[in-house]
Coordinates of N, CA, C and O in Angstrom, one line a residue:
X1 N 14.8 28.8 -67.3 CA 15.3 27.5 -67.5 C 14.4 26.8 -68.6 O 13.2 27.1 -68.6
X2 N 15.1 25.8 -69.5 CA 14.0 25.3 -70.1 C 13.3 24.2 -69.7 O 13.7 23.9 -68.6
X3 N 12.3 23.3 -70.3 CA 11.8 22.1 -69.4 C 12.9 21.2 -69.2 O 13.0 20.7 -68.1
X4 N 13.8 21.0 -70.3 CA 14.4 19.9 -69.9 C 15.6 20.1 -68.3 O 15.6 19.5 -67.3
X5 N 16.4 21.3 -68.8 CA 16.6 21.4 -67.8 C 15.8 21.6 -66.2 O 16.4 21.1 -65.2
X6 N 14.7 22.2 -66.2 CA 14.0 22.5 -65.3 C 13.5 20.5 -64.8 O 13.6 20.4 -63.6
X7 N 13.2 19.6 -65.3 CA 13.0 18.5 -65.1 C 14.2 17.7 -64.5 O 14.2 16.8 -63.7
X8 N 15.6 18.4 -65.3 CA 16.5 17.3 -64.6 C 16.8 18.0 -63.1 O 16.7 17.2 -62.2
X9 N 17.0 19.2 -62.9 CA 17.3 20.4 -61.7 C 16.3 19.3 -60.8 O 16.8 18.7 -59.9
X10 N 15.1 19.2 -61.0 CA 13.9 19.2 -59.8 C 14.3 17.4 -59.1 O 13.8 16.9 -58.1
X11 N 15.3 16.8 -60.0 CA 15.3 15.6 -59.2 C 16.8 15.3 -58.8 O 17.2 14.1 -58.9
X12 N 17.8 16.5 -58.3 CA 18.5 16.6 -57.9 C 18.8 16.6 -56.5 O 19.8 16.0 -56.0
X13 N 17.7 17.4 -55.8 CA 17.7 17.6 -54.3 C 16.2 18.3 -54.2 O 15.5 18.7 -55.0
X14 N 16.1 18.2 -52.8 CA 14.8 18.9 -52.3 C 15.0 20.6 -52.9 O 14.1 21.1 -53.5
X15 N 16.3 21.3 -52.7 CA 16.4 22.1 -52.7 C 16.1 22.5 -54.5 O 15.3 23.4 -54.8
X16 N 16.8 21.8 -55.4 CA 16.5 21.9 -56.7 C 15.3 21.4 -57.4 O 15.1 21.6 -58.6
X17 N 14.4 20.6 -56.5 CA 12.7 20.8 -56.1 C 12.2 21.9 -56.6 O 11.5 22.1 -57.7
X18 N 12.8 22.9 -55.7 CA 12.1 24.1 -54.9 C 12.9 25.1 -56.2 O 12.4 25.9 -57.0
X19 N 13.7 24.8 -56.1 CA 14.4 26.3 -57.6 C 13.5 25.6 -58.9 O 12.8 26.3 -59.6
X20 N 13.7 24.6 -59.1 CA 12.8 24.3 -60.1 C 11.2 24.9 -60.7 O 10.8 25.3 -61.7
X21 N 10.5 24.6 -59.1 CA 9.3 24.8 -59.4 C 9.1 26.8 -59.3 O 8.4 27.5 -60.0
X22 N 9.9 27.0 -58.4 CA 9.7 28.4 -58.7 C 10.3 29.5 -60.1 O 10.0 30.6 -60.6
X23 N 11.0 28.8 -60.2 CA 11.9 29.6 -61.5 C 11.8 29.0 -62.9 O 12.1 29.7 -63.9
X24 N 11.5 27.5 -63.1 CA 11.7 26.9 -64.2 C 10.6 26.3 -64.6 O 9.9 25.6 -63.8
X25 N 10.2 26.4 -66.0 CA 9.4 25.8 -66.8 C 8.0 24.8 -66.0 O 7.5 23.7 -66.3
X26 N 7.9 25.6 -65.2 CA 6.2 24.8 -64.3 C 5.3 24.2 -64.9 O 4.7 23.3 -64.4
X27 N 5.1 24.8 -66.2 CA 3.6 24.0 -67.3 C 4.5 23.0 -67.5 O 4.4 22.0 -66.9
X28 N 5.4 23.3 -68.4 CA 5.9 22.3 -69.1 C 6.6 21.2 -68.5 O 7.1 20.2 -69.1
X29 N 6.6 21.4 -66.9 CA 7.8 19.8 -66.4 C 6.9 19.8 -65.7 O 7.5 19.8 -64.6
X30 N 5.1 19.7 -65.4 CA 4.2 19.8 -64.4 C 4.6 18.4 -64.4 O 3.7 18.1 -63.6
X31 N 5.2 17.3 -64.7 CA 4.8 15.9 -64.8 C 5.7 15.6 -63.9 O 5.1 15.2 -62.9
X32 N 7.6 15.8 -63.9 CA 8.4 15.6 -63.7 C 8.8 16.4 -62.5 O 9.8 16.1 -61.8
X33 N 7.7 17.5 -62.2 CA 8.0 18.2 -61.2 C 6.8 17.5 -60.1 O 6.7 17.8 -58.9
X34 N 6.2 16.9 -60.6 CA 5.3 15.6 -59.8 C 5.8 14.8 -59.2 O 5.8 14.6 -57.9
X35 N 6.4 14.0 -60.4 CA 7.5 12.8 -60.2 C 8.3 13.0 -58.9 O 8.3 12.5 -57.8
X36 N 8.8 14.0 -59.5 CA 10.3 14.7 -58.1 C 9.3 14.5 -56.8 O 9.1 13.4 -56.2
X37 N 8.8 15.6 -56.7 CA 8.1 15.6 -55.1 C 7.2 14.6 -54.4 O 6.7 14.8 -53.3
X38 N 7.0 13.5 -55.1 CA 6.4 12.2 -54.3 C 7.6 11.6 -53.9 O 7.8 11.1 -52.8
X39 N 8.7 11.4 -55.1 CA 9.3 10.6 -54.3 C 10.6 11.3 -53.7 O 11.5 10.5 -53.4
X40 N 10.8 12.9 -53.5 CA 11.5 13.2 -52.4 C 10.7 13.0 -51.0 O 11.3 12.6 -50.0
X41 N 9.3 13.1 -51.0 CA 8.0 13.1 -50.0 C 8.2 11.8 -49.5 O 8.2 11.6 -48.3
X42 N 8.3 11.0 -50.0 CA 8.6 9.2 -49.7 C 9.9 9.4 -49.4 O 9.7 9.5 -48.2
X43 N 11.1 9.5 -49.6 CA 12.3 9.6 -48.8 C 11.5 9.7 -47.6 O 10.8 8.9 -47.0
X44 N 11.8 10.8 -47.2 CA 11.5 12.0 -46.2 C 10.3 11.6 -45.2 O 10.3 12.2 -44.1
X45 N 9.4 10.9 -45.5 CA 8.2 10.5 -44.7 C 8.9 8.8 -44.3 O 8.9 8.3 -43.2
X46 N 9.6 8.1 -45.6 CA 10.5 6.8 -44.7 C 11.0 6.9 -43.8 O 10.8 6.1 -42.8
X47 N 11.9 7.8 -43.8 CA 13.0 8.3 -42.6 C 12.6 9.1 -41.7 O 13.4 9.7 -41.0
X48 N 11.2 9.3 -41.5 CA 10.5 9.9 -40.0 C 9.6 9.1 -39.5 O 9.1 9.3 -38.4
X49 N 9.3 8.2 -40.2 CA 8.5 7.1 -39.9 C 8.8 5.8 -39.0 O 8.2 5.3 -38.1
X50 N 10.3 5.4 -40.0 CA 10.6 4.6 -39.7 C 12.0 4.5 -38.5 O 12.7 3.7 -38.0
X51 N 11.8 6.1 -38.6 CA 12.9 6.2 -37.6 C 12.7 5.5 -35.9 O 13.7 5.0 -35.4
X52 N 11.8 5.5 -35.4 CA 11.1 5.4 -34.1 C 11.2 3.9 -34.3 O 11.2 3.4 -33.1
X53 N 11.2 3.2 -35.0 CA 10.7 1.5 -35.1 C 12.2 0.9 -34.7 O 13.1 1.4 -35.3
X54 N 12.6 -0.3 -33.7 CA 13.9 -0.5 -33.4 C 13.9 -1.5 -34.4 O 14.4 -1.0 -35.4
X55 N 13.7 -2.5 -34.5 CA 14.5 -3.7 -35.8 C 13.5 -3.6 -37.2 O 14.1 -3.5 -38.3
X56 N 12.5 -3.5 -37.1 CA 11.3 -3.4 -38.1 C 11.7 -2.3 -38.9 O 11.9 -2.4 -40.1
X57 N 12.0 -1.3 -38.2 CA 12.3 -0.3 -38.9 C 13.1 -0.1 -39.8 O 12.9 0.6 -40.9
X58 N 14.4 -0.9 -39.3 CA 15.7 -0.2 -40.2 C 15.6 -1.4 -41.4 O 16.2 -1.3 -42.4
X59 N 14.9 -2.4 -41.2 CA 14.6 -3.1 -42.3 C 13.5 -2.4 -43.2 O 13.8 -2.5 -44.4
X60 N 12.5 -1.9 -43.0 CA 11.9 -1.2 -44.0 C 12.4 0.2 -44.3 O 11.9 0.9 -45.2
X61 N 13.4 0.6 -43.5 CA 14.0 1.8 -43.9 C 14.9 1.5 -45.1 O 15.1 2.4 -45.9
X62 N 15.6 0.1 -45.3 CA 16.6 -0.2 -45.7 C 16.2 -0.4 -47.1 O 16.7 0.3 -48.0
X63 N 14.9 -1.6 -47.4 CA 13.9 -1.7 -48.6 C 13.7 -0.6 -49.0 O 14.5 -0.3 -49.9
X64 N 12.9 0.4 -48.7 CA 12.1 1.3 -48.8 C 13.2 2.2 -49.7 O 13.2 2.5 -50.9
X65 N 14.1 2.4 -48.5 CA 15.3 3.3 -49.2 C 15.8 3.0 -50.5 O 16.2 3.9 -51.3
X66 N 15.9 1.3 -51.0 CA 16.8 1.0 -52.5 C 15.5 1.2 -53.2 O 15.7 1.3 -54.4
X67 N 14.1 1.2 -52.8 CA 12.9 1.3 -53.9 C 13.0 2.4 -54.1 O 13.1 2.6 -55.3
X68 N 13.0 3.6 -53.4 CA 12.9 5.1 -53.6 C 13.8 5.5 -54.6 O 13.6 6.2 -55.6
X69 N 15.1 4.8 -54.0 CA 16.5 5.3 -55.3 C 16.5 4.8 -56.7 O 17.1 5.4 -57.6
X70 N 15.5 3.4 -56.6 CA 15.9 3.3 -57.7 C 14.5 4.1 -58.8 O 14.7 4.5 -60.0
X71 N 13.6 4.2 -58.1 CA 12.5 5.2 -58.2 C 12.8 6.4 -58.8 O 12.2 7.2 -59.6
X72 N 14.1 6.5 -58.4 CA 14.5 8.1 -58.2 C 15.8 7.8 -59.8 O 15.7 8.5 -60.9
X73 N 16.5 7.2 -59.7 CA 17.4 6.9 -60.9 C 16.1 7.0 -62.2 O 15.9 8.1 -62.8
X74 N 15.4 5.6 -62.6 CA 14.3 6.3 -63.8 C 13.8 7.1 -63.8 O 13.6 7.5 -64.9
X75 N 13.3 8.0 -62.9 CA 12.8 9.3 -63.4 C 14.1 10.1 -63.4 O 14.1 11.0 -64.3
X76 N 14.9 10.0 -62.9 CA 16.3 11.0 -63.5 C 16.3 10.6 -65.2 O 16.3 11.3 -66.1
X77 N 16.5 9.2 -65.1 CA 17.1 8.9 -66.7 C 16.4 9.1 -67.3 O 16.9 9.6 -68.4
X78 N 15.0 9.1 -67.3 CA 13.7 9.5 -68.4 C 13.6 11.2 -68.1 O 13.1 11.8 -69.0
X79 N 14.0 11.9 -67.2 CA 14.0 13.2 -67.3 C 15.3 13.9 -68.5 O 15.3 14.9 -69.2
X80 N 16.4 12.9 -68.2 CA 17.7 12.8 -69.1 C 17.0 13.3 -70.6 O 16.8 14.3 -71.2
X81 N 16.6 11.8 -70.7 CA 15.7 11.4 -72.2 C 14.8 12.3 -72.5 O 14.5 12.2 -73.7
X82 N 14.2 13.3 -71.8 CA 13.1 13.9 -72.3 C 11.6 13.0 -72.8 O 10.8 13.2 -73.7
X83 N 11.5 11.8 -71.3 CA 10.3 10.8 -71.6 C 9.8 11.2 -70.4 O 10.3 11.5 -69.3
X84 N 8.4 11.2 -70.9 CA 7.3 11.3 -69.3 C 7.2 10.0 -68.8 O 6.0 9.8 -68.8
X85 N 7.9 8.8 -68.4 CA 6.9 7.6 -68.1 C 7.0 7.8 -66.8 O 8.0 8.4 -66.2
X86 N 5.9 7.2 -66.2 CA 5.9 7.1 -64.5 C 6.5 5.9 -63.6 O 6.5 4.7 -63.6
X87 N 6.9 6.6 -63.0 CA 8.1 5.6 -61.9 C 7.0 4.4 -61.5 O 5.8 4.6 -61.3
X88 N 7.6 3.2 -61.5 CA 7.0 2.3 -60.9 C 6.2 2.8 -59.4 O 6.9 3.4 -58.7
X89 N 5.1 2.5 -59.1 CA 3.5 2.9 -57.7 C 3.7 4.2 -57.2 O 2.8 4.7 -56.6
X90 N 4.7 4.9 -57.3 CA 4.7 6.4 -56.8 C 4.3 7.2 -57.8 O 3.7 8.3 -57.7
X91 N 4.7 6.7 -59.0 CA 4.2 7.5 -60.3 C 2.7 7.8 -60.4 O 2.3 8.7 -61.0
X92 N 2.0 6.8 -59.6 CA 0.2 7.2 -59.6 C -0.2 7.8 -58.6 O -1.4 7.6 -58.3
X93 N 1.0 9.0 -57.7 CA 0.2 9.7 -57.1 C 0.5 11.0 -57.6 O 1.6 11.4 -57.8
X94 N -0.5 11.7 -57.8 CA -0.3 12.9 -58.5 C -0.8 14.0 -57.4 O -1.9 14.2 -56.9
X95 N 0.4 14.6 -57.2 CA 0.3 16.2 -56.0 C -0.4 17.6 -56.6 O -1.2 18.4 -56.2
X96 N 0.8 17.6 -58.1 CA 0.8 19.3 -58.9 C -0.3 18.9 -59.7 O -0.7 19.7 -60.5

């Protein structure tokens, strides 16, 4: 795959994560394949987190959830564009 594709693939699903990083351009979308896995990691850590909490919860599940997506929309569109910028506060944790 090439980077671009391999950048748009990895923020498609967990699963396209996972084909991404193993099969597709790893040096070259090291940024974007960053990007992807914090904030599928934040999904996925809201919704086990916040699961157990009875009213508190589903209100920070609810926030949490339109920040992640929208988190998750700019780095799709900048992966679109072929731009590295980093998603607004998830963007400064770096995993890869």
């Amino acid at each position: 795959m090439t980077k671009q594709v391999t950048d748009i693939v990895a923020y498609l699903s967990w699963p396209g994560l996972l084909v991404s990083f193993l099969i597709g351009d790893r040096a070259g979308s090291r940024f974007h394949l960053n990007q992807s896995l914090v904030i599928w990691l934040s999904i996925t850590l809201l919704g086990i987190v916040t699961h157990w909490m009875p009213l508190i919860g589903w209100i920070v599940r609810i926030v949490g959830m339109l920040f992640c997506a929208a988190c998750w929309f700019i780095g799709f569109v900048n992966a679109i564009q072929g731009v590295e910028k980093e998603v607004p506060l998830l963007g400064q944790i770096h995993l890869l």
